[in-house]
């Protein structure tokens, strides 16, 4: 279990690094992807990773698993930002409606707050497709998805 934890932490930190740098995860072939190449490099520092990389099945490196980890990391960042925003005395939640090229309703969700010496900070939370953009329906929709339930 300790080996698996060590490897999982290496995978999480590798994905976090690629996200922060805005680098691609996948290439034309998985072997040449930034993710795999960075894990290959990290094998020297994380001995447990060397053993795991030698296994024949790479289920823990599948694209779906990477996407799930990235989604979880994004939710942690959002939760952290919302917790910081709740500590501030003045803030506003902005939800604006727009349509994409295929006429699907979408809402943008931003948080604006006052920090420090009356500096305004605006954080873009996300762009969400919604079936209906009426106020009560938009609130209900956001409440049940990745951003809204952090605010309540």
GROMACS .gro file of C-alpha atoms in nm, residues 50-126:
model
   77
   50UNK     CA    1   1.044   0.237  -1.147
   51UNK     CA    2   0.885  -0.093  -1.044
   52UNK     CA    3   0.535   0.019  -1.142
   53UNK     CA    4   0.650   0.148  -1.480
   54UNK     CA    5   0.796  -0.197  -1.545
   55UNK     CA    6   0.456  -0.365  -1.515
   56UNK     CA    7   0.296  -0.472  -1.840
   57UNK     CA    8  -0.048  -0.324  -1.772
   58UNK     CA    9  -0.076   0.053  -1.761
   59UNK     CA   10  -0.440   0.080  -1.645
   60UNK     CA   11  -0.343   0.349  -1.397
   61UNK     CA   12  -0.208   0.559  -1.685
   62UNK     CA   13  -0.520   0.547  -1.903
   63UNK     CA   14  -0.650   0.875  -2.043
   64UNK     CA   15  -0.974   0.842  -1.846
   65UNK     CA   16  -0.778   0.807  -1.521
   66UNK     CA   17  -0.566   1.111  -1.611
   67UNK     CA   18  -0.880   1.312  -1.685
   68UNK     CA   19  -1.038   1.205  -1.357
   69UNK     CA   20  -0.728   1.308  -1.161
   70UNK     CA   21  -0.715   1.645  -1.341
   71UNK     CA   22  -1.085   1.700  -1.270
   72UNK     CA   23  -1.028   1.622  -0.900
   73UNK     CA   24  -0.732   1.860  -0.886
   74UNK     CA   25  -0.946   2.131  -1.048
   75UNK     CA   26  -1.219   2.083  -0.790
   76UNK     CA   27  -0.963   2.113  -0.509
   77UNK     CA   28  -0.837   2.442  -0.654
   78UNK     CA   29  -1.195   2.568  -0.682
   79UNK     CA   30  -1.275   2.464  -0.325
   80UNK     CA   31  -0.962   2.640  -0.201
   81UNK     CA   32  -1.054   2.960  -0.388
   82UNK     CA   33  -1.411   2.957  -0.259
   83UNK     CA   34  -1.292   2.902   0.100
   84UNK     CA   35  -1.060   3.202   0.063
   85UNK     CA   36  -1.341   3.409  -0.089
   86UNK     CA   37  -1.574   3.327   0.202
   87UNK     CA   38  -1.321   3.483   0.442
   88UNK     CA   39  -1.342   3.815   0.259
   89UNK     CA   40  -1.594   4.073   0.371
   90UNK     CA   41  -1.709   4.185   0.027
   91UNK     CA   42  -1.768   3.962  -0.274
   92UNK     CA   43  -2.002   3.918  -0.568
   93UNK     CA   44  -2.103   3.615  -0.768
   94UNK     CA   45  -2.156   3.684  -1.137
   95UNK     CA   46  -2.342   3.448  -1.367
   96UNK     CA   47  -2.388   3.551  -1.729
   97UNK     CA   48  -2.571   3.369  -2.006
   98UNK     CA   49  -2.441   3.320  -2.357
   99UNK     CA   50  -2.498   3.081  -2.647
  100UNK     CA   51  -2.238   2.882  -2.831
  101UNK     CA   52  -2.228   2.843  -3.208
  102UNK     CA   53  -2.479   2.556  -3.197
  103UNK     CA   54  -2.727   2.771  -2.996
  104UNK     CA   55  -2.680   2.579  -2.672
  105UNK     CA   56  -2.730   2.789  -2.359
  106UNK     CA   57  -2.420   2.838  -2.147
  107UNK     CA   58  -2.345   3.033  -1.833
  108UNK     CA   59  -2.016   3.182  -1.723
  109UNK     CA   60  -1.956   3.181  -1.351
  110UNK     CA   61  -1.717   3.433  -1.189
  111UNK     CA   62  -1.642   3.545  -0.836
  112UNK     CA   63  -1.536   3.903  -0.771
  113UNK     CA   64  -1.401   4.002  -0.431
  114UNK     CA   65  -1.209   4.275  -0.253
  115UNK     CA   66  -0.867   4.183  -0.116
  116UNK     CA   67  -0.600   4.365   0.079
  117UNK     CA   68  -0.590   4.738   0.011
  118UNK     CA   69  -0.923   4.751  -0.176
  119UNK     CA   70  -0.789   4.563  -0.477
  120UNK     CA   71  -1.058   4.387  -0.677
  121UNK     CA   72  -0.988   4.026  -0.763
  122UNK     CA   73  -1.193   3.842  -1.025
  123UNK     CA   74  -1.176   3.464  -1.056
  124UNK     CA   75  -1.326   3.279  -1.351
  125UNK     CA   76  -1.481   2.960  -1.215
  126UNK     CA   77  -1.610   2.800  -1.532
   0.00000   0.00000   0.00000
